Short mmCIF file of C-alpha atoms in Angstrom, two decimals:
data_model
loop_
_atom_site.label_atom_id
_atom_site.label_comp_id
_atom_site.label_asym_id
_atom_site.label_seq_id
_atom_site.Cartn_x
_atom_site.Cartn_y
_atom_site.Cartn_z
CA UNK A 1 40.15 -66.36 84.62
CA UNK A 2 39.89 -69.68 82.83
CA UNK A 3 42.38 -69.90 79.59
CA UNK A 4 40.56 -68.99 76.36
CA UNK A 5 42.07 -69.42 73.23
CA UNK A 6 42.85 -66.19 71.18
CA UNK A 7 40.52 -66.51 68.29
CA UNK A 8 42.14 -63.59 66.55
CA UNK A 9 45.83 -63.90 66.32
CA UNK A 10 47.99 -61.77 65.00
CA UNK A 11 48.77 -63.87 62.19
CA UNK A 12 44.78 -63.30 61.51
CA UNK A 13 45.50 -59.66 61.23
CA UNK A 14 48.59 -60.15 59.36
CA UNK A 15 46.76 -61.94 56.43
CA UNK A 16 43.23 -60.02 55.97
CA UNK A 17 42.03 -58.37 53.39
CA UNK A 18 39.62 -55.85 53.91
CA UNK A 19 36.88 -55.33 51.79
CA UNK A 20 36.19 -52.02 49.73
CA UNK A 21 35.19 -49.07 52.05
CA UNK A 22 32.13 -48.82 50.94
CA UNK A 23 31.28 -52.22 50.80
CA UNK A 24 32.78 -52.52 54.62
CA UNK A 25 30.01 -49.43 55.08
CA UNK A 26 27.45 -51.75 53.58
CA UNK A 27 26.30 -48.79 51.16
CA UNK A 28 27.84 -49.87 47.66
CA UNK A 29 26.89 -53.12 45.81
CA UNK A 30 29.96 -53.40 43.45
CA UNK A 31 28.68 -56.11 41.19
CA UNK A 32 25.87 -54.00 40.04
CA UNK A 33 27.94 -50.53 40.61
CA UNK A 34 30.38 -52.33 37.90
CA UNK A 35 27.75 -53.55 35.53
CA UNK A 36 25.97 -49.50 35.86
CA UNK A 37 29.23 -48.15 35.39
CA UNK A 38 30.70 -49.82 32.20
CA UNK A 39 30.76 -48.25 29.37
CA UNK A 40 31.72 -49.15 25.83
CA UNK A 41 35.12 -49.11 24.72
CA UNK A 42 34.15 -47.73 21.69
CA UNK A 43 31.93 -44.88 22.88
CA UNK A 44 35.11 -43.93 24.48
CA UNK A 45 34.52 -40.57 26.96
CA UNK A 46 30.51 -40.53 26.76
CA UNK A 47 29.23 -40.41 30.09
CA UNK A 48 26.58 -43.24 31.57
CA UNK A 49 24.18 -41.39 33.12
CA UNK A 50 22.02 -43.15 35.86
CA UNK A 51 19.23 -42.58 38.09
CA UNK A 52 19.89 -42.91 41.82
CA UNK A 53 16.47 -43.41 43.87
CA UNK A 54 17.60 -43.73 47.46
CA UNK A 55 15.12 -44.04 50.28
CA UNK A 56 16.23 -42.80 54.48
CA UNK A 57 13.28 -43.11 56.90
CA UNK A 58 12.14 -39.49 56.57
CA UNK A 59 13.83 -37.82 52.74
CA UNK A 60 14.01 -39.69 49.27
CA UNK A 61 17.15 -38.65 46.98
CA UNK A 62 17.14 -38.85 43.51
CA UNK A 63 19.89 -37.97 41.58
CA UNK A 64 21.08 -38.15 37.91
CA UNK A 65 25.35 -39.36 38.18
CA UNK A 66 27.88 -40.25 35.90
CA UNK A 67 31.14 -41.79 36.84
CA UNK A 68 34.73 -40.55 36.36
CA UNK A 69 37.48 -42.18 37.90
CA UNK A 70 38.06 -38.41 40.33
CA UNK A 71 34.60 -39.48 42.14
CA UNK A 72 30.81 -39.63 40.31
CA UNK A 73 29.66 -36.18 39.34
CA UNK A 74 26.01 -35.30 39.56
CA UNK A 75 24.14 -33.58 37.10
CA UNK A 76 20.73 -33.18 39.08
CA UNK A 77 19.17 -33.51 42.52
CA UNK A 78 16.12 -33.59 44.05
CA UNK A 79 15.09 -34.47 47.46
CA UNK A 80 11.67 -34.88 49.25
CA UNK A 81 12.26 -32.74 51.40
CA UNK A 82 11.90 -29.95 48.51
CA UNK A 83 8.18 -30.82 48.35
CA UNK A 84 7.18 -28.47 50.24
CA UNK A 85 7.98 -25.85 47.92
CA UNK A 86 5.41 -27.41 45.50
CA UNK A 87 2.29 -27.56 47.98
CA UNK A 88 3.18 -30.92 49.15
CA UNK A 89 3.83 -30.81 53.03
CA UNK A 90 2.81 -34.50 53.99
CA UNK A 91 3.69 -37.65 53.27
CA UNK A 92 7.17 -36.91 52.38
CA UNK A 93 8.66 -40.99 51.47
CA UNK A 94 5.58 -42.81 50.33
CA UNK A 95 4.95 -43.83 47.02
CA UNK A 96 2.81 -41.14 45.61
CA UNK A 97 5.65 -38.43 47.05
CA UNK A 98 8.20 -40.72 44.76
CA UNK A 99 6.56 -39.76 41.88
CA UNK A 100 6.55 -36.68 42.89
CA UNK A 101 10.43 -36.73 42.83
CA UNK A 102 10.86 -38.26 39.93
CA UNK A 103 9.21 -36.13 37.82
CA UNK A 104 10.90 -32.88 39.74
CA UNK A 105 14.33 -34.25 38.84
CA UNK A 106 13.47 -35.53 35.37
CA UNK A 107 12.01 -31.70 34.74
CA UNK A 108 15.04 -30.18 36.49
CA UNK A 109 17.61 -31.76 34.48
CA UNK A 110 15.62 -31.75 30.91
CA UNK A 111 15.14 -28.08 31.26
CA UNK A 112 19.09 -27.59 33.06
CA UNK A 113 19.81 -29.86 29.36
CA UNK A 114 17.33 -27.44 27.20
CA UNK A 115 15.13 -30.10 26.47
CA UNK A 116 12.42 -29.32 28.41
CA UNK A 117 10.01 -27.98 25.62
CA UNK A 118 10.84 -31.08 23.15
CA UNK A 119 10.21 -33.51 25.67
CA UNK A 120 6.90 -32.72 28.06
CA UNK A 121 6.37 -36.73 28.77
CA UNK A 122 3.42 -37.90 30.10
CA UNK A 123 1.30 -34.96 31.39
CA UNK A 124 -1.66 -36.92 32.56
CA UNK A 125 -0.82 -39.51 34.86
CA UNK A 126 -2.69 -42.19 33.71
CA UNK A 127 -0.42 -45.15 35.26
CA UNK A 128 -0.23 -47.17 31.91
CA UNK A 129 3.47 -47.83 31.00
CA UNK A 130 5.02 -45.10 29.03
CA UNK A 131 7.65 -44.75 26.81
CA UNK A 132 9.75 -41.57 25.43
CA UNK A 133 9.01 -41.25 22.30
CA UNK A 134 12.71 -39.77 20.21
CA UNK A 135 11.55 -36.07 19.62
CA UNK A 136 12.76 -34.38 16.18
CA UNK A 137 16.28 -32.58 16.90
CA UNK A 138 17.92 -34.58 19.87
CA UNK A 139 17.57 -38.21 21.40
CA UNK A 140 15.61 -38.40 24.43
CA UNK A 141 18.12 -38.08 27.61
CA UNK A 142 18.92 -41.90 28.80
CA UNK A 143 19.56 -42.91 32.20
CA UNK A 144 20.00 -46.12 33.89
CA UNK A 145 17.95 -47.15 37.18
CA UNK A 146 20.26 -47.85 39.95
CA UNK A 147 18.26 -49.13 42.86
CA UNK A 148 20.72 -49.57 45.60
CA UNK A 149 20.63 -52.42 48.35
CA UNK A 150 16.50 -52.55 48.03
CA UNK A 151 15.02 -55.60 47.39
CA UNK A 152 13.09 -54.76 43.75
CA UNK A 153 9.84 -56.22 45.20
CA UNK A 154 6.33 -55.22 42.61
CA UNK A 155 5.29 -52.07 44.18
CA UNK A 156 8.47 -50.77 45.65
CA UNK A 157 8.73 -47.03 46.23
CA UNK A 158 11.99 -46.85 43.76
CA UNK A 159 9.87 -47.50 41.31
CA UNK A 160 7.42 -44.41 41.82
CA UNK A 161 10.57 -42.60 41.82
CA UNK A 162 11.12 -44.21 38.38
CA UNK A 163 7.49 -43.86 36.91
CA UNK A 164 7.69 -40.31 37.97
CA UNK A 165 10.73 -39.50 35.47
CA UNK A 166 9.55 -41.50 33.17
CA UNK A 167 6.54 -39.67 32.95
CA UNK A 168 8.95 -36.36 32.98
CA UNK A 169 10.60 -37.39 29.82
CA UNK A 170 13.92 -39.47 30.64
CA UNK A 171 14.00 -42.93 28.48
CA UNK A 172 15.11 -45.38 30.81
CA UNK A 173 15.15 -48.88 29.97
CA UNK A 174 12.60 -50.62 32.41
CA UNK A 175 9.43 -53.10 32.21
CA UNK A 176 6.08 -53.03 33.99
CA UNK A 177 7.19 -56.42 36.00
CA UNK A 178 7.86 -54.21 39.05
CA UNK A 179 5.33 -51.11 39.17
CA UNK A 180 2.64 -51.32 41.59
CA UNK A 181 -1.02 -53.10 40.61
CA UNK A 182 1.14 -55.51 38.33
CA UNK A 183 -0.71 -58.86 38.66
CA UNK A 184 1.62 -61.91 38.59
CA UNK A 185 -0.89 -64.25 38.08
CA UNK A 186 -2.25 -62.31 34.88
CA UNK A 187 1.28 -60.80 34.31
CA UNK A 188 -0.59 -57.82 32.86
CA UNK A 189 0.04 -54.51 35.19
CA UNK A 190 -3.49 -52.68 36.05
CA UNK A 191 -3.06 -49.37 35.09
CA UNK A 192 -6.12 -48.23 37.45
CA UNK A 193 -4.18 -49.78 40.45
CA UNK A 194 -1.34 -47.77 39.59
CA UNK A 195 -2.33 -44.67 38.96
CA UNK A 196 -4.38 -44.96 42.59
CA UNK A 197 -0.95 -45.37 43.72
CA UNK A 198 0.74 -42.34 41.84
CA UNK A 199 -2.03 -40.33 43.47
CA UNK A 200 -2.39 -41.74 47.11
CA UNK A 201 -5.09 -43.79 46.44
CA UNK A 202 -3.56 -46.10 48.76
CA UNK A 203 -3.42 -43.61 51.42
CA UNK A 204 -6.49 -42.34 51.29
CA UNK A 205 -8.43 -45.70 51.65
CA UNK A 206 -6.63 -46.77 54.96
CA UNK A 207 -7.53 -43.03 55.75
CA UNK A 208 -11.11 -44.18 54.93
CA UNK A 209 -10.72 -47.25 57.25
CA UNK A 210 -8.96 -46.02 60.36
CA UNK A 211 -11.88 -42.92 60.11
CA UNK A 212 -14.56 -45.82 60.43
CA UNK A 213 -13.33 -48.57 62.80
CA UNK A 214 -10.34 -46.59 64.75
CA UNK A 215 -11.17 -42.79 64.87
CA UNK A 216 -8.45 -42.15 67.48
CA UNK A 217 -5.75 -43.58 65.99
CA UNK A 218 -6.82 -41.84 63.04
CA UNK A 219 -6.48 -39.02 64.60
CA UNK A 220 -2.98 -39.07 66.20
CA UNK A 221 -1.64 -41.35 63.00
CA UNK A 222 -2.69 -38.52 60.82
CA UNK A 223 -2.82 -35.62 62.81
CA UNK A 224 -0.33 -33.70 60.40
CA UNK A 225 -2.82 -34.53 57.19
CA UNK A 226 -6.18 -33.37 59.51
CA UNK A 227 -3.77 -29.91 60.58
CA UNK A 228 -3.49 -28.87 56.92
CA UNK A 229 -7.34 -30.04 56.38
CA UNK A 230 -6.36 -32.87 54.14
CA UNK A 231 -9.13 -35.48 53.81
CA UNK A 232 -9.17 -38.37 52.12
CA UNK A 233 -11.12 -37.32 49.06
CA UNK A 234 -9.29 -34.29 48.59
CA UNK A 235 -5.95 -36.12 48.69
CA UNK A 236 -5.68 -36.35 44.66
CA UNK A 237 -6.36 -33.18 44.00
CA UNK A 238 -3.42 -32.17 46.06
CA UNK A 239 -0.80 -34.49 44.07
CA UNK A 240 -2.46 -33.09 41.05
CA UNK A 241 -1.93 -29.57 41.99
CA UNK A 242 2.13 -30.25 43.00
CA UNK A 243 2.40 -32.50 39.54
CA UNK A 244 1.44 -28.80 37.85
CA UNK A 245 3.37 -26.96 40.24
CA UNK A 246 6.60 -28.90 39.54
CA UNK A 247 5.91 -28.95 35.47
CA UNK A 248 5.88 -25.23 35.80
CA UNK A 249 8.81 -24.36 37.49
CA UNK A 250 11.42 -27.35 38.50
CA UNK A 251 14.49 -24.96 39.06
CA UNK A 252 16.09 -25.78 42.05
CA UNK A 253 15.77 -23.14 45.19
CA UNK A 254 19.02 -22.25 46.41
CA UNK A 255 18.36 -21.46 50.30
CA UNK A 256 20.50 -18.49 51.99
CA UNK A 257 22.63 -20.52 55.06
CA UNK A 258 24.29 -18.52 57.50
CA UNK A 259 27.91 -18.75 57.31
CA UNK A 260 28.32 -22.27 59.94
CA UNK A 261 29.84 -20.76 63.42
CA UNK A 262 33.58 -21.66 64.30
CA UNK A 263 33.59 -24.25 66.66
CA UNK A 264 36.25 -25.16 69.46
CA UNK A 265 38.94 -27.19 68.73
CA UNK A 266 38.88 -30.59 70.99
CA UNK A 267 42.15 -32.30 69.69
CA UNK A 268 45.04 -31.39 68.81
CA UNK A 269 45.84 -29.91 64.40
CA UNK A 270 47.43 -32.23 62.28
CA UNK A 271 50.52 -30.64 61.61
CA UNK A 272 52.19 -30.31 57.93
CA UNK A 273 55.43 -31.99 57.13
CA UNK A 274 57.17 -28.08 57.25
CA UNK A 275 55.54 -27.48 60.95
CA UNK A 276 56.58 -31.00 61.99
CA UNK A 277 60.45 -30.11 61.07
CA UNK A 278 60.51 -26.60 62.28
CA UNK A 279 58.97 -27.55 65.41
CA UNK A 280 61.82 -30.27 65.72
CA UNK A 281 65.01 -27.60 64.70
CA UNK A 282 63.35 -25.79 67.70
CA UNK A 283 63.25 -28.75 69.99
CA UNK A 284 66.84 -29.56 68.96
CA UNK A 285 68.16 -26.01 69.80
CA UNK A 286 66.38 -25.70 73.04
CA UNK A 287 68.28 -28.45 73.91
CA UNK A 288 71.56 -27.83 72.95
CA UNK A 289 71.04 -24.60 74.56
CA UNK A 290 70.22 -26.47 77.57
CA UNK A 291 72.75 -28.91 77.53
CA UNK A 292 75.09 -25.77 76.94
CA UNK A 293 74.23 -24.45 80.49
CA UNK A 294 74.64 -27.81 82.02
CA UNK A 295 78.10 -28.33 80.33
CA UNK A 296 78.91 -24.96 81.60
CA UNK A 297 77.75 -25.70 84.99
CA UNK A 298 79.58 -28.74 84.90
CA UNK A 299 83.25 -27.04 83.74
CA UNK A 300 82.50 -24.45 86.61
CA UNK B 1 53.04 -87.87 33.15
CA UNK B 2 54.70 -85.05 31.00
CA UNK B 3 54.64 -82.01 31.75
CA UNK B 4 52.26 -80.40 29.31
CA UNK B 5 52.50 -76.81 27.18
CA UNK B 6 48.43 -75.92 27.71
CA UNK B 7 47.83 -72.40 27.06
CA UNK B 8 48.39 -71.30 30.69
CA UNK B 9 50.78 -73.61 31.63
CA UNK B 10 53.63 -72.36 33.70
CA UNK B 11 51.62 -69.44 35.22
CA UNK B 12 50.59 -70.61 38.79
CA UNK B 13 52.42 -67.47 39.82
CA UNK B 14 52.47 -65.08 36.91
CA UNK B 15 48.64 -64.91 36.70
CA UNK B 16 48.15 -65.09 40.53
CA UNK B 17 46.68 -61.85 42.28
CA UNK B 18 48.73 -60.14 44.65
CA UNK B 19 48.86 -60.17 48.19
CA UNK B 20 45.57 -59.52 49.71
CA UNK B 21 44.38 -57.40 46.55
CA UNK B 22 42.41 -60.64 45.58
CA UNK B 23 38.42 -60.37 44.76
CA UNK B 24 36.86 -57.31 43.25
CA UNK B 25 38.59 -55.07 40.85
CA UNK B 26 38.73 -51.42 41.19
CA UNK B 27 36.13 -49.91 38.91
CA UNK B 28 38.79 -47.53 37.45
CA UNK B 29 40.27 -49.48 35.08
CA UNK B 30 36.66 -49.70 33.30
CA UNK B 31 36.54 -45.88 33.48
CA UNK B 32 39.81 -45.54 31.98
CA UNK B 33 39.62 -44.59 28.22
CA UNK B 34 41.84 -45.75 25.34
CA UNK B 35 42.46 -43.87 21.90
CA UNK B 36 44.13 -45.46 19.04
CA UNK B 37 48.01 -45.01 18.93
CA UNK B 38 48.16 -45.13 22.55
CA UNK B 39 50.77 -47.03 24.18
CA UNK B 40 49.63 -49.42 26.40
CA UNK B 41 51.21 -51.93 28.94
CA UNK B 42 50.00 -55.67 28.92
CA UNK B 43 49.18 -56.92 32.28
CA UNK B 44 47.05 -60.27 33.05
CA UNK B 45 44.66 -59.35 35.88
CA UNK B 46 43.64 -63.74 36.98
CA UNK B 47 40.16 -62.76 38.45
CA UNK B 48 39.08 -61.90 35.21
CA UNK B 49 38.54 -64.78 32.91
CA UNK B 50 37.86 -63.81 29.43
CA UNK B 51 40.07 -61.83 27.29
CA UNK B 52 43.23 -63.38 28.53
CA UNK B 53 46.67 -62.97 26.62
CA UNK B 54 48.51 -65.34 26.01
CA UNK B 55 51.31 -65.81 28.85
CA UNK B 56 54.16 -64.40 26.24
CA UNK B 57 52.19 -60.97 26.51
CA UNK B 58 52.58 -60.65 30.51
CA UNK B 59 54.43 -57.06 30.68
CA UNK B 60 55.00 -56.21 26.70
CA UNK B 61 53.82 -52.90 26.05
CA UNK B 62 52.25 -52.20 22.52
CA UNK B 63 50.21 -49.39 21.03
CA UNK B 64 46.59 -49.68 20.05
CA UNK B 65 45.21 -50.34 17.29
CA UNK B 66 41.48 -51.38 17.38
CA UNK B 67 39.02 -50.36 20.48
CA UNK B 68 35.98 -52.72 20.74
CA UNK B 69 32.90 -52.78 22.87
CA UNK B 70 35.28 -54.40 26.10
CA UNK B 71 38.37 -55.08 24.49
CA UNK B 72 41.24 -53.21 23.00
CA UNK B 73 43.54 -54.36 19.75
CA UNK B 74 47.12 -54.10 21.16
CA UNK B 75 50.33 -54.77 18.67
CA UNK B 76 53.15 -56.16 20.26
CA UNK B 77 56.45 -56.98 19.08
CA UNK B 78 57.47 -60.73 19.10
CA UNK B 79 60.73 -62.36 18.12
CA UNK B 80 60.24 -65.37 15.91
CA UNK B 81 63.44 -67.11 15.15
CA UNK B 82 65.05 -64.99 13.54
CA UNK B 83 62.86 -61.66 12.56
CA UNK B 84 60.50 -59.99 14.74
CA UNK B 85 56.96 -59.77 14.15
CA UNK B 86 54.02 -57.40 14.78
CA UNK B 87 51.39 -59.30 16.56
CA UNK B 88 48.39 -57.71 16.73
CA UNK B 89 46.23 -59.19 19.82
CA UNK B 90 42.99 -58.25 21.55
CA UNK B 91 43.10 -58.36 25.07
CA UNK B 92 40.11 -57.13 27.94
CA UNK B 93 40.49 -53.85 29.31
CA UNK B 94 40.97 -55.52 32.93
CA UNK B 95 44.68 -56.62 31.70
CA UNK B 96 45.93 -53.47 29.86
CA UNK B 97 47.04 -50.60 31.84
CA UNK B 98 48.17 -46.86 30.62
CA UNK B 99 51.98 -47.38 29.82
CA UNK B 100 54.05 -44.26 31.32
CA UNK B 101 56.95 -44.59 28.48
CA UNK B 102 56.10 -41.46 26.72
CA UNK B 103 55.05 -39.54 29.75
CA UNK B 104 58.76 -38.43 29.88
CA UNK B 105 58.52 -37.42 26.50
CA UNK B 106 55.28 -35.41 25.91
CA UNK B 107 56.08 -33.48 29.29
CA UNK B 108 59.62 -32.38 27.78
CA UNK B 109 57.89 -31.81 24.25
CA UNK B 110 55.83 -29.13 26.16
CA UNK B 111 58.33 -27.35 28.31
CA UNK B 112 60.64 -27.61 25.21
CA UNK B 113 57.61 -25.67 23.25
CA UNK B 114 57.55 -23.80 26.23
CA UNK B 115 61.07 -22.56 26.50
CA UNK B 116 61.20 -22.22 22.49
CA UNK B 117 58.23 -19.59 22.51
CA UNK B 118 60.00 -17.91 25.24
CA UNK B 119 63.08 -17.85 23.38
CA UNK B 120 61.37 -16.07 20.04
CA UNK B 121 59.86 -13.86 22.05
CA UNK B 122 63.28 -12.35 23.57
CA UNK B 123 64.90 -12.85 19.84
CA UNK B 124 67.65 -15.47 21.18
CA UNK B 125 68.34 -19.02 19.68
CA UNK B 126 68.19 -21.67 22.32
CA UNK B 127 69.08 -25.75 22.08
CA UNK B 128 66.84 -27.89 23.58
CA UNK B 129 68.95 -30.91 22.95
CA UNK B 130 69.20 -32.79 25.70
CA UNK B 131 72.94 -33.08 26.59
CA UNK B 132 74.24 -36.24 28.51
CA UNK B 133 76.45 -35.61 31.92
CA UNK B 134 80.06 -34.31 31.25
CA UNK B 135 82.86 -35.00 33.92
CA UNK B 136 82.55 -33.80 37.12
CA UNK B 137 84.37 -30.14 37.19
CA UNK B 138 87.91 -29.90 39.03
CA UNK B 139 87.45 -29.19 42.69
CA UNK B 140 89.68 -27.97 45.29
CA UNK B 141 90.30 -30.79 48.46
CA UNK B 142 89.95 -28.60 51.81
CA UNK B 143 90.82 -29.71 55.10
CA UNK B 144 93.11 -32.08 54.28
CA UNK B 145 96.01 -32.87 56.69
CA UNK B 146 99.75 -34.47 54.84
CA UNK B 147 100.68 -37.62 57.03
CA UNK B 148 104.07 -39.47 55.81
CA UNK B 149 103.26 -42.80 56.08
CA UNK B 150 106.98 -44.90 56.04
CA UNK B 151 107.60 -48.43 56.10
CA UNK B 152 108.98 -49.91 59.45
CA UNK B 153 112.17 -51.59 58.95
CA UNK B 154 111.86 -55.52 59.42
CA UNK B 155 112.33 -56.51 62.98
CA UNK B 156 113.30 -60.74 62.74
CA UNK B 157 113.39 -61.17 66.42
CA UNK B 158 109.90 -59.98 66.29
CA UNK B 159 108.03 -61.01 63.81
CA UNK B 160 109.05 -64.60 64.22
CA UNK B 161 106.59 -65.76 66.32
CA UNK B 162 106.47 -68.64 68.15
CA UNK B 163 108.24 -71.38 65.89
CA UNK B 164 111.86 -70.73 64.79
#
């Protein structure tokens, strides 16, 4: 074997510093985690609430957290996968399902805070921007966006997520730059673009396309949507219906879960610092109680 | 060229990070909250900029006096000539950390309460006082064997070695 050069010696090892876990993990951005996180010196304990909008290739999860130096706590969840609790079985991580979210978590946690009934939000989605107005006994509930490692592109499904509790009541801090049917040239957002969006108008036109030019793909691409007799023109009507269902009851559904089954043991139990030294008293008399016969054997 | 008494002069090591804990801070010591009256310890964290004490401050502890928006007001003691003064600085959060001097304190304030409630509760007068060690008590030594030890009488012949 020809002679390579070690590339990484010991004294490589020796001298490098690893990076944060999570940043190792690729799952935490710390400059923006730290600039989320901060809070006022002089608002000393009060907690910084902020809205996590997380996308995985089939679920969204949106959550309200604050930090404490134990570990974040979370106030609220939601998931997409609860959807189809509210009449929404399809389309479970596109934009019109982020809204969705949104609003379920912004409804669960004003009505887990009691301020459901103060602050309804925007009932009709229109898509225009909208605003929390301050209601007359408390301030509205503020929470930051935290987007993650997504790339805030116009349009981006974290910011259904973010229309949609917006529209639920939270005041979070947050321009119309980024919402889909903003036009840059114009720099004016559409609000008919948007609330297509909000409503799967997207959706429902390449429906209309791939039903003209490409009916077999439309049929295995969609196959789900045709099962449950979802058209295309019927498609807003069914966000409309899980937008009511949500604003009437957002409580979250605990499911009953079998206890989880006892599984085998493959390797060996970590023992505690008591077993380890009992274990070794043992090993030491066994011994000495061998090496007792031995010496005896030896005498004889 | 002189030397040169710049504000950080002299601190190539004091202010240096330590051994591969270089680059991003931990995010407690944002979380961390500070009341007025605390006692805090002063210690200058390099990778962070603004807010710096001076080098004098490097490991004083103080109490607090003022809490800004990212800064806390710390007074520290400093001798000047001949009289010491109350500074009163404002340093980042980033370079002030929790002091544990009156940990030891506040946990014997409770168990004192503790033991005091206790006390009234059986009718018996106790002294918390703490009371510094006393001599060790008298002590019996066991095992111990008597050897004479005598001195040899001095052989010449012997000990001369070598040259007479």
């Amino acid at each position: 074997m020809p002679f390579v050069k070690a590339q990484k010696t010991k004294a490589y090892f020796k001298r490098y510093q690893v990076k944060f876990k999570r940043r190792r993990e690729g799952k935490t951005d710390y400059r923006a985690r730290n600039r989320l996180i901060n809070q006022d010196k002089n608002k000393y304990n009060t907690p910084k609430y902020r809205l996590v909008a997380r996308f995985t290739n089939k679920d969204i999860i949106a959550q309200i957290i604050h930090a404490s130096i134990s570990g974040d706590i979370v106030l609220a969840a939601a998931y997409g996968h609860e959807l189809p609790h509210y009449g929404l079985e399809v389309g479970l991580t596109n934009y019109a399902a982020a809204y969705c979210v949104g609003l379920l978590l912004a409804r669960r946690t004003l009505k887990q805070l009691e301020m459901d009934a103060e602050y309804e939000g925007n009932v009709e989605a229109t898509g225009e921007d909208y605003s929390v107005e301050p209601g007359e006994s408390r301030r509205p509930f503020r929470s930051l966006l935290d987007v993650g490692l997504v790339r805030t592109t116009t349009g981006n499904r974290v910011f259904g997520v973010l229309k949609g509790a917006l529209d639920g009541g939270i005041d979070i801090p947050h321009s119309e730059k980024r919402f889909a049917g903003f036009n840059k040239d114009s720099k004016q957002l559409d609000p008919e673009v948007h609330r297509k969006y909000i409503y799967g108008g997207h959706v429902a036109s390449y429906m209309r396309t791939l039903m003209e030019d490409e009916p077999e793909k439309y049929q295995s691409h969609f196959s789900e949507y045709i099962k449950r007799g979802i058209e295309a023109d019927n498609l807003e009507g069914v966000y409309k219906k899980v937008h009511a269902a949500i604003r009437a009851n957002p409580e979250a559904k605990k499911s009953e879960k079998p206890p989880p089954k006892e599984h085998k043991r493959y390797n060996l139990k970590k023992l505690s610092y008591e077993e380890r030294k009992a274990k070794l008293i043992d090993r030491l008399k066994a011994l000495n109680s061998a090496a007792g016969v031995d010496s005896d054997e030896d005498d004889e | 060229m002189p030397a040169g008494h710049g504000l950080r002069s002299r601190t190539r090591d004091l202010f240096s990070r330590p051994f591969r804990k270089k680059g991003y801070i931990p995010l407690s010591t944002y979380l961390r909250t500070y009341k007025i009256g605390d006692y805090v310890d002063v210690k200058v964290n390099g990778a962070v900029h603004k807010g710096m004490p001076h080098k004098f401050y490097h490991g004083r502890t103080g109490r607090v006096w003022n809490v800004t928006k990212r800064a806390i007001g710390v007074e520290v003691n400093k001798q000047v000539g001949n009289r010491i003064i109350r500074k009163r600085i404002h340093v980042r959060v980033e370079h002030v950390q929790p002091s544990r001097c009156t940990e030891e304190f506040k946990l014997r304030k409770l168990k004192n309460d503790q033991l005091k409630a206790e006390a009234k509760a059986r009718g018996e007068v106790i002294s918390t006082k703490r009371q510094p060690e006393g001599p060790k008590p008298g002590f019996m030594v066991e095992g111990a064997m008597l050897e004479t030890v005598t001195p040899i009488p001095y052989d010449v012949v012997n000990d001369l070695k070598g040259g007479y």
